[in-house]
Structure formats: structure tokens, C-alpha cells
Coordinates of C-alpha atoms and ligand atoms in Angstrom, one line a residue:
X1 CA 141.9 -25.8 61.9
X2 CA 138.2 -25.1 62.4
X3 CA 137.0 -21.8 63.8
X4 CA 136.0 -23.5 67.0
X5 CA 139.4 -25.0 67.5
X6 CA 141.0 -21.7 66.7
X7 CA 139.0 -19.8 69.4
X8 CA 139.9 -22.6 71.9
X9 CA 143.5 -22.0 71.3
X10 CA 143.0 -18.3 71.8
X11 CA 141.5 -18.9 75.2
X12 CA 144.6 -21.0 76.1
X13 CA 147.0 -18.1 75.6
X14 CA 148.2 -16.2 78.7
X15 CA 146.2 -13.1 79.6
X16 CA 149.4 -11.1 79.2
X17 CA 149.7 -12.3 75.6
X18 CA 146.1 -11.5 74.8
X19 CA 146.5 -8.0 76.1
X20 CA 149.9 -7.3 74.5
X21 CA 150.1 -4.8 71.7
X22 CA 153.1 -6.0 69.7
X23 CA 155.8 -3.6 68.4
X24 CA 154.7 -2.1 65.1
X25 CA 158.0 -2.4 63.2
X26 CA 158.5 -0.2 60.1
X27 CA 158.5 -3.4 58.0
X28 CA 155.3 -4.8 59.5
X29 CA 153.3 -1.5 59.5
X30 CA 154.1 -0.2 56.0
X31 CA 154.6 -2.1 52.7
X32 CA 155.0 -1.2 49.1
X33 CA 156.8 1.9 47.9
X34 CA 160.1 2.1 46.0
X35 CA 162.1 4.2 48.4
X36 CA 162.3 2.9 52.0
X37 CA 163.2 5.7 54.4
X38 CA 161.2 4.5 57.4
X39 CA 163.3 1.9 59.2
X40 CA 166.7 3.6 59.7
X41 CA 168.4 1.0 57.5
X42 CA 171.5 1.7 55.4
X43 CA 170.8 1.9 51.6
X44 CA 174.5 1.6 50.8
X45 CA 174.5 -2.2 51.3
X46 CA 177.7 -4.2 50.9
X47 CA 177.5 -7.7 49.3
X48 CA 178.9 -10.8 51.1
X49 CA 179.8 -14.4 50.2
X50 CA 178.9 -17.6 52.0
X51 CA 180.9 -20.8 51.9
X52 CA 180.8 -24.2 53.5
X53 CA 178.1 -26.6 54.5
X54 CA 175.5 -26.1 57.2
X55 CA 174.9 -29.6 58.5
X56 CA 176.5 -28.9 61.9
X57 CA 175.1 -26.7 64.7
X58 CA 176.9 -23.4 65.0
X59 CA 178.9 -22.2 68.0
X60 CA 176.7 -20.4 70.5
X61 CA 179.1 -17.5 70.6
X62 CA 181.3 -17.7 67.5
X63 CA 184.9 -16.8 68.5
X64 CA 185.8 -15.1 65.2
X65 CA 182.9 -12.7 65.6
X66 CA 183.4 -12.1 69.3
X67 CA 187.1 -11.5 69.0
X68 CA 186.6 -9.2 65.9
X69 CA 183.9 -7.2 67.7
X70 CA 186.0 -6.9 70.9
X71 CA 188.9 -5.5 68.8
X72 CA 186.6 -3.1 67.0
X73 CA 185.0 -1.9 70.2
X74 CA 188.2 -1.7 72.2
X75 CA 187.1 -4.1 74.9
X76 CA 188.1 -7.7 75.9
X77 CA 186.4 -10.7 74.4
X78 CA 184.9 -11.7 77.7
X79 CA 183.0 -8.4 77.7
X80 CA 181.1 -9.2 74.5
X81 CA 177.9 -11.2 73.8
X82 CA 176.6 -11.6 70.3
X83 CA 172.8 -12.0 69.8
X84 CA 170.0 -11.9 67.2
X85 CA 170.2 -8.1 66.9
X86 CA 170.4 -5.6 69.7
X87 CA 166.7 -6.4 70.2
X88 CA 167.6 -9.8 71.7
X89 CA 170.2 -8.1 73.9
X90 CA 167.4 -5.9 75.3
X91 CA 165.2 -8.9 75.9
X92 CA 168.0 -10.9 77.5
X93 CA 168.8 -8.1 79.9
X94 CA 165.2 -7.8 81.1
X95 CA 164.8 -11.6 81.4
X96 CA 168.1 -12.0 83.3
X97 CA 167.8 -9.0 85.7
X98 CA 164.1 -8.3 86.2
X99 CA 162.0 -10.4 88.5
X100 CA 158.5 -10.6 86.9
X101 CA 155.8 -8.7 88.8
X102 CA 158.4 -7.2 91.1
X103 CA 161.1 -5.2 89.3
X104 CA 160.9 -2.3 87.0
X105 CA 162.9 -0.6 84.2
X106 CA 163.3 3.1 83.6
X107 CA 163.1 4.6 80.1
X108 CA 163.3 8.1 78.8
X109 CA 160.7 8.8 76.1
X110 CA 160.5 9.7 73.3
X111 CA 162.7 6.7 72.6
X112 CA 163.0 3.3 71.0
X113 CA 159.8 1.2 71.6
X114 CA 161.2 -2.2 72.3
X115 CA 162.4 -1.5 75.9
X116 CA 158.8 -1.0 77.0
X117 CA 157.4 -3.9 74.9
X118 CA 160.1 -6.4 76.1
X119 CA 159.5 -5.3 79.7
X120 CA 155.7 -5.7 79.3
X121 CA 156.1 -9.2 77.9
X122 CA 158.2 -10.1 80.9
X123 CA 155.7 -8.6 83.4
X124 CA 158.1 -5.9 84.3
X125 CA 156.9 -2.3 85.1
X126 CA 158.1 0.6 83.1
X127 CA 159.0 4.0 84.6
X128 CA 158.7 6.6 82.0
X129 CA 160.8 9.8 82.7
X130 CA 160.4 12.1 79.7
X131 CA 163.5 13.7 78.1
X132 CA 163.7 17.4 78.9
X133 CA 163.1 19.5 75.7
X134 CA 163.2 16.0 74.0
X135 CA 167.1 16.1 74.3
X136 CA 168.4 15.9 77.8
X137 CA 167.8 13.4 80.6
X138 CA 165.6 14.5 83.5
X139 CA 168.1 13.4 86.2
X140 CA 165.9 14.2 89.2
X141 CA 163.0 12.3 87.6
X142 CA 165.3 9.3 86.9
X143 CA 166.7 9.3 90.4
X144 CA 163.1 9.2 91.8
X145 CA 162.7 5.8 90.3
X146 CA 163.9 2.5 91.7
X147 CA 164.6 0.3 88.7
X148 CA 166.8 -2.8 88.0
X149 CA 167.7 -1.4 84.5
X150 CA 167.9 2.1 83.2
X151 CA 167.8 2.4 79.4
X152 CA 169.4 5.4 77.8
X153 CA 169.4 5.6 74.0
X154 CA 172.3 7.7 72.6
X155 CA 172.1 8.8 69.8
X156 CA 168.4 8.6 70.7
X157 CA 165.9 7.1 68.3
X158 CA 163.8 9.1 67.0
X159 CA 165.3 12.5 68.0
X160 CA 168.9 11.9 67.0
X161 CA 170.3 13.6 70.1
X162 CA 173.5 12.4 71.8
X163 CA 173.0 12.3 75.6
X164 CA 175.8 14.3 77.2
X165 CA 178.5 12.1 78.9
X166 CA 178.2 14.1 82.2
X167 CA 174.5 13.0 82.4
X168 CA 175.3 9.4 81.7
X169 CA 178.0 9.5 84.4
X170 CA 175.6 11.1 86.8
X171 CA 173.2 8.2 86.2
X172 CA 176.0 5.6 86.6
X173 CA 177.1 7.2 89.9
X174 CA 173.5 7.3 91.3
X175 CA 172.7 3.7 90.5
X176 CA 176.1 2.3 91.5
X177 CA 174.8 -0.5 93.8
X178 CA 171.2 -0.8 92.6
X179 CA 170.8 -1.0 88.9
X180 CA 172.4 -1.7 85.5
X181 CA 172.7 1.4 83.2
X182 CA 172.1 0.3 79.6
X183 CA 173.3 2.7 76.9
X184 CA 171.9 1.8 73.6
X185 CA 174.5 2.8 71.0
X186 CA 172.8 1.3 67.9
X187 CA 173.7 4.4 65.9
X188 CA 177.0 5.2 67.5
X189 CA 179.1 4.8 64.3
X190 CA 177.6 8.0 63.0
X191 CA 179.1 9.8 66.0
X192 CA 181.8 7.4 67.3
X193 CA 183.4 10.0 69.6
X194 CA 180.2 9.9 71.7
X195 CA 180.6 6.3 72.7
X196 CA 180.6 5.4 76.4
X197 CA 182.3 2.1 75.8
X198 CA 185.6 3.5 77.3
X199 CA 183.7 3.8 80.6
X200 CA 183.1 0.0 80.8
X201 CA 186.2 -0.7 82.8
X202 CA 185.3 2.1 85.3
X203 CA 181.7 1.1 85.8
X204 CA 180.9 -2.7 86.2
X205 CA 177.2 -1.9 86.0
X206 CA 177.4 -0.2 82.6
X207 CA 176.0 -2.1 79.6
X208 CA 176.4 -0.9 76.0
X209 CA 174.2 -2.2 73.2
X210 CA 175.5 -2.3 69.6
X211 CA 174.3 -3.6 66.2
X212 CA 175.3 -4.4 62.7
X213 CA 171.9 -3.3 61.4
X214 CA 172.7 0.4 60.9
X215 CA 176.1 1.7 59.9
X216 CA 177.2 -1.8 58.8
X217 CA 174.2 -2.1 56.5
X218 CA 173.2 -5.5 57.8
X219 CA 169.7 -5.1 59.2
X220 CA 168.6 -8.3 57.4
X221 CA 171.4 -10.3 59.1
X222 CA 170.0 -9.8 62.6
X223 CA 173.2 -9.5 64.5
X224 CA 173.8 -7.3 67.6
X225 CA 176.2 -7.1 70.6
X226 CA 176.0 -6.5 74.3
X227 CA 179.2 -5.1 75.9
X228 CA 179.5 -5.3 79.6
X229 CA 181.4 -6.6 82.6
X230 CA 182.1 -10.4 82.3
X231 CA 179.7 -11.1 85.2
X232 CA 176.8 -9.5 83.3
X233 CA 177.8 -11.3 80.1
X234 CA 177.8 -14.6 82.0
X235 CA 174.4 -14.0 83.3
X236 CA 173.1 -13.3 79.8
X237 CA 174.8 -16.4 78.4
X238 CA 172.8 -18.5 80.9
X239 CA 169.6 -17.2 79.4
X240 CA 170.4 -17.1 75.7
X241 CA 169.2 -19.9 73.4
X242 CA 171.8 -22.7 72.7
X243 CA 172.3 -21.7 69.0
X244 CA 171.3 -18.1 68.7
X245 CA 173.6 -17.2 65.8
X246 CA 173.1 -19.1 62.6
X247 CA 176.3 -20.1 60.8
X248 CA 175.7 -17.9 57.7
X249 CA 175.2 -15.0 60.1
X250 CA 178.5 -15.7 61.9
X251 CA 180.3 -15.9 58.5
X252 CA 178.9 -12.6 57.3
X253 CA 179.4 -10.8 60.6
X254 CA 183.1 -11.9 60.6
X255 CA 183.5 -10.5 57.1
X256 CA 181.8 -7.2 58.1
X257 CA 184.1 -6.9 61.1
X258 CA 187.3 -7.5 59.0
X259 CA 189.6 -4.4 58.4
X260 CA 188.1 -4.1 54.9
X261 CA 184.5 -4.4 56.2
X262 CA 185.1 -1.7 58.8
X263 CA 186.8 0.6 56.2
X264 CA 183.7 0.2 54.0
X265 CA 181.4 0.9 56.9
X266 CA 183.3 4.1 57.7
X267 CA 183.0 5.2 54.1
X268 CA 179.3 4.7 54.1
X269 CA 179.0 6.6 57.4
X270 CA 180.8 9.6 55.8
X271 CA 178.5 9.5 52.8
X272 CA 175.4 9.3 55.0
X273 CA 176.5 12.1 57.3
X274 CA 177.0 14.4 54.3
X275 CA 173.6 13.4 52.8
X276 CA 172.1 14.1 56.3
X277 CA 173.7 17.6 56.5
X278 CA 172.3 18.4 53.0
X279 CA 168.9 17.1 53.9
X280 CA 168.8 19.1 57.2
X281 CA 169.8 22.3 55.2
X282 CA 167.0 21.6 52.7
X283 CA 164.4 20.7 55.3
X284 CA 165.2 23.9 57.3
X285 CA 164.3 26.0 54.3
X286 CA 160.9 24.4 53.5
X287 CA 157.9 26.4 54.5
X288 CA 155.7 24.1 56.7
X289 CA 158.6 22.3 58.3
X290 CA 158.2 23.7 61.8
X291 CA 161.3 22.1 63.5
X292 CA 164.3 20.1 62.4
X293 CA 166.1 18.1 65.1
X294 CA 169.9 18.3 64.8
X295 CA 170.6 14.6 64.2
X296 CA 173.7 12.5 65.0
X297 CA 172.4 9.4 63.3
X298 CA 171.2 8.2 59.9
X299 CA 167.7 9.8 60.3
X300 CA 166.2 13.2 60.9
X301 CA 163.1 14.1 62.9
X302 CA 160.9 16.8 61.5
X303 CA 157.9 18.6 63.0
X304 CA 155.3 19.4 60.5
X305 CA 151.7 20.8 60.5
X306 CA 150.1 17.4 59.8
X307 CA 152.4 14.3 60.1
X308 CA 149.8 11.8 58.7
X309 CA 149.2 14.0 55.7
X310 CA 152.9 14.4 55.0
X311 CA 153.5 10.6 55.3
X312 CA 150.6 10.0 52.9
X313 CA 151.8 12.6 50.4
X314 CA 155.2 10.9 50.3
X315 CA 153.5 7.4 49.9
X316 CA 151.9 8.9 46.8
X317 CA 155.4 9.6 45.5
X318 CA 156.4 6.0 46.3
X319 CA 158.5 7.0 49.4
X320 CA 158.0 5.6 52.9
X321 CA 158.9 7.6 55.9
X322 CA 157.7 7.1 59.5
X323 CA 155.1 8.9 61.5
X324 CA 156.4 9.2 65.1
X325 CA 153.6 11.4 66.4
X326 CA 152.4 8.7 68.9
X327 CA 155.6 9.0 70.8
X328 CA 155.3 10.4 74.3
X329 CA 156.5 14.0 74.3
X330 CA 156.3 14.6 70.6
X331 CA 153.5 15.9 68.4
X332 CA 153.1 16.0 64.6
X333 CA 156.6 14.6 63.8
X334 CA 157.9 12.4 61.0
X335 CA 161.2 10.6 61.0
X336 CA 163.1 10.3 57.7
X337 CA 165.9 7.8 57.3
X338 CA 168.8 8.9 55.2
X339 CA 168.9 6.8 52.0
X340 CA 171.2 6.6 48.9
X341 CA 172.0 9.8 47.0
X342 CA 169.3 8.9 44.4
X343 CA 166.7 8.2 47.0
X344 CA 167.5 11.5 48.7
X345 CA 167.1 13.3 45.4
X346 CA 163.6 11.8 45.0
X347 CA 162.8 12.7 48.6
X348 CA 163.9 16.3 48.1
X349 CA 161.8 16.6 44.9
X350 CA 158.7 15.1 46.7
X351 CA 159.1 17.2 49.8
X352 CA 159.5 20.4 47.9
X353 CA 156.4 19.6 45.9
X354 CA 154.4 18.7 49.0
X355 CA 155.4 21.7 51.1
X356 CA 155.2 24.2 48.2
X357 CA 151.7 22.9 47.3
X358 CA 150.7 23.2 50.9
X359 CA 151.8 26.8 50.9
X360 CA 149.8 27.4 47.8
X361 CA 146.7 26.0 49.4
X362 CA 147.3 28.2 52.5
X363 CA 147.8 31.2 50.3
X364 CA 144.5 30.5 48.4
X365 CA 142.7 30.3 51.8
X366 CA 144.4 33.5 53.1
Ligands
PMP1 N1 168.1 0.1 69.4 C1 167.7 1.1 68.7 C2 167.8 2.5 69.2 C3 167.1 0.9 67.4 O1 166.7 1.9 66.7 C4 167.1 -0.5 66.9 C5 166.5 -0.8 65.6 N2 165.5 -0.1 65.1 C6 167.5 -1.5 67.8 C7 168.1 -1.2 69.0 C8 167.5 -2.9 67.4 O2 168.5 -3.2 66.5 P1 168.7 -4.7 65.9 O3 168.3 -4.6 64.4 O4 170.1 -5.0 66.1 O5 167.8 -5.6 66.6

């Protein structure tokens, strides 16, 4: 295409698209490195087999996957939608329930970035009600908004906090006849007792988001779930693409949700939770780590003197972690995903070296 043609195409794009700043995913914003601790993936990856041929279109909502997830989550099959990651669940909820240029969503930063970006790309306003002390919902602030959807992330990315059940119930009670309350449980397997899925039968306007990307170690699969009242699921089914789940994805998801797959997931959660406790203990002793958030997920948020410098120092050691300092309500913070035992050993060595050297420089300047 000539340059002239290229610019003509650019003028054809919608104003919204021209103005949109896309989500900077961990994978798109950083490359290289040998140890990837920047995307909250699971390094303890299981291997799967594919069989069959792929000449036929797949089922829109493959029964084996839906039934297995319903059994795993303790809900009925008609309360489950499978999608291309929880990200597609977020997008479908906004597209199905928010009238463009009219409705709004409420989010509680610092939190996952895709709620706001999906809303923006659907011309939906975003009410931002900051978490209190970056851990509890500001209920009065949330009640002062008039949204169609309220997004609550628990455990919250990037802080790792679980939002107390009483607070989620208070939000559910307040928005009984006016909004859906979406609880994003992408990391719930690391703290399963905190799930609000048992409340689904009590609150028809509760929606729970889940994924195979984290504890199940299948971020590359792109498979997530929305759990909700059948009326909500039916609305989303009207909006989803005809064949959203590729056949290989359905086959692997069904294996991951078998008894053996779930047992393997639980084992990897136990390993990661132990590695996380060890890392939190270490980080708390490092001079220069100003705050360590008590995580309930497979990542830990740390406040440091200079987040960009810390990220760069680890890049020099071939390790990628994520700078989260641009998040509303946070300053100079890095998020470290929990990797394999070997990766955590490399991280420990690199962090000790960085923070002890920093201390040395400070001492020289003292
Ligand atoms: N919610 C949260 C809180 C997340 O951190 C992520 C992934 N980073 C997602 C949803 C999206 O998950 P998926 O890979 O299933 O699209």
C-alpha cells in the first residue's frame, strides 16, 4: 500500500479508534528476557494432547467444557458461558448491558485495566472510585454512582487483596434493581474460600468472571468463563460470535477440567502459594522495599524508591517484572508474578544484588 493510501485509510477510521490508547499488555510492552514474571502467568505449565480433525466448525458453547466448568464451580450449566478469555467476558458484558453514549460502568482503581478500555471502545463512561488504602471498597463513593455494571476485582490485580464479602454483599444490596455487579475472580483458585460464586443463586444480578489463564496454567489457550443467572447468560449468548471457542481450545479446556486436571491445578496452586510466602518474607527484609502488599494471588506488589530503575535493573539480569506506577492510587510500585522455584531463585539473587547495591550507593552518599 502506498503511503497516500495508508493515510486515506487512517482518515476512514472512527474518531473513537483514532483516540483510543490500546491496553499495553505485558506481552506487547516488554520482550526478551529469560524469566517472565510480568504477566501473572503460571510457570508450572501442564502439557496437553490434541486429537481429531478440524474440518468442522466447533460448537459455540461446547457442552463438555460447559458441564465440566459448572461442576467445578458448583453452579448449573445454564449459568455458564465460555469465551475467549475472561477479557471477552468483560467486553460482552459491556456490549450487552451498556447503551453507548448513555450508560456507565463503575470500577475501583487501582485495578485491572481492561474494564476501562473495553468501556471506552464501546463509548461507555467510566466512574472511577478509588479503593480505600488500596484494599477496601469505598462504598459511599460507589453508591454515589449510577452505573449499569460495577466491576469488583477479587483478588484484585495488582494489589492482591481480597475484597471482604460484607462489602460485596453491600454493593449487591444497593444495586439490586439497577445494575449488574461483576466480581472478577481470575485469581480465585489461589484463595478459593473467598469466592462469591455461592451467592449466585441469591443475587440474580451477580456475575462472576473466571479464567483458565492463571492457576490452570493456560494463558496461551485463551479460555475464560462468565457465571451468572441464565437470563444474563442468554443476553451474552446473543452477542457472542458464532464460533468463539476453537475446537483445539475446547479439547484442551475439557482435559484441564477433568478430575486429574483439577488435581494438577491444585498442586500447582499449593506450590505457588508457598513460593509466594517465601518471596514475601524475603522482600520484607530487603532494604529499599518500602511496602509489600499481602497477596492472595500469584503475584506480589512492592513499593520501592524508584520503580523504573528496579524494573531496568532486573531486565539487566534477564528478568521481566511489571511497573504498575501509572495505576491510579499507586506510586513507585512493581508487580512481581510468582514463577517456578528456579525462576524465584534467580529473582531472589537479582533483587538482593540490586537492593544491597542501592544501599551501598546510599551509604557512599551519606
Ligand atoms: N481479569 C483479571 C483481573 C486479569 O488479571 C486478567 C488477565 N491479566 C483477566 C481478567 C483476563 O484474563 P484472560 O486471560 O482469561 O482473558
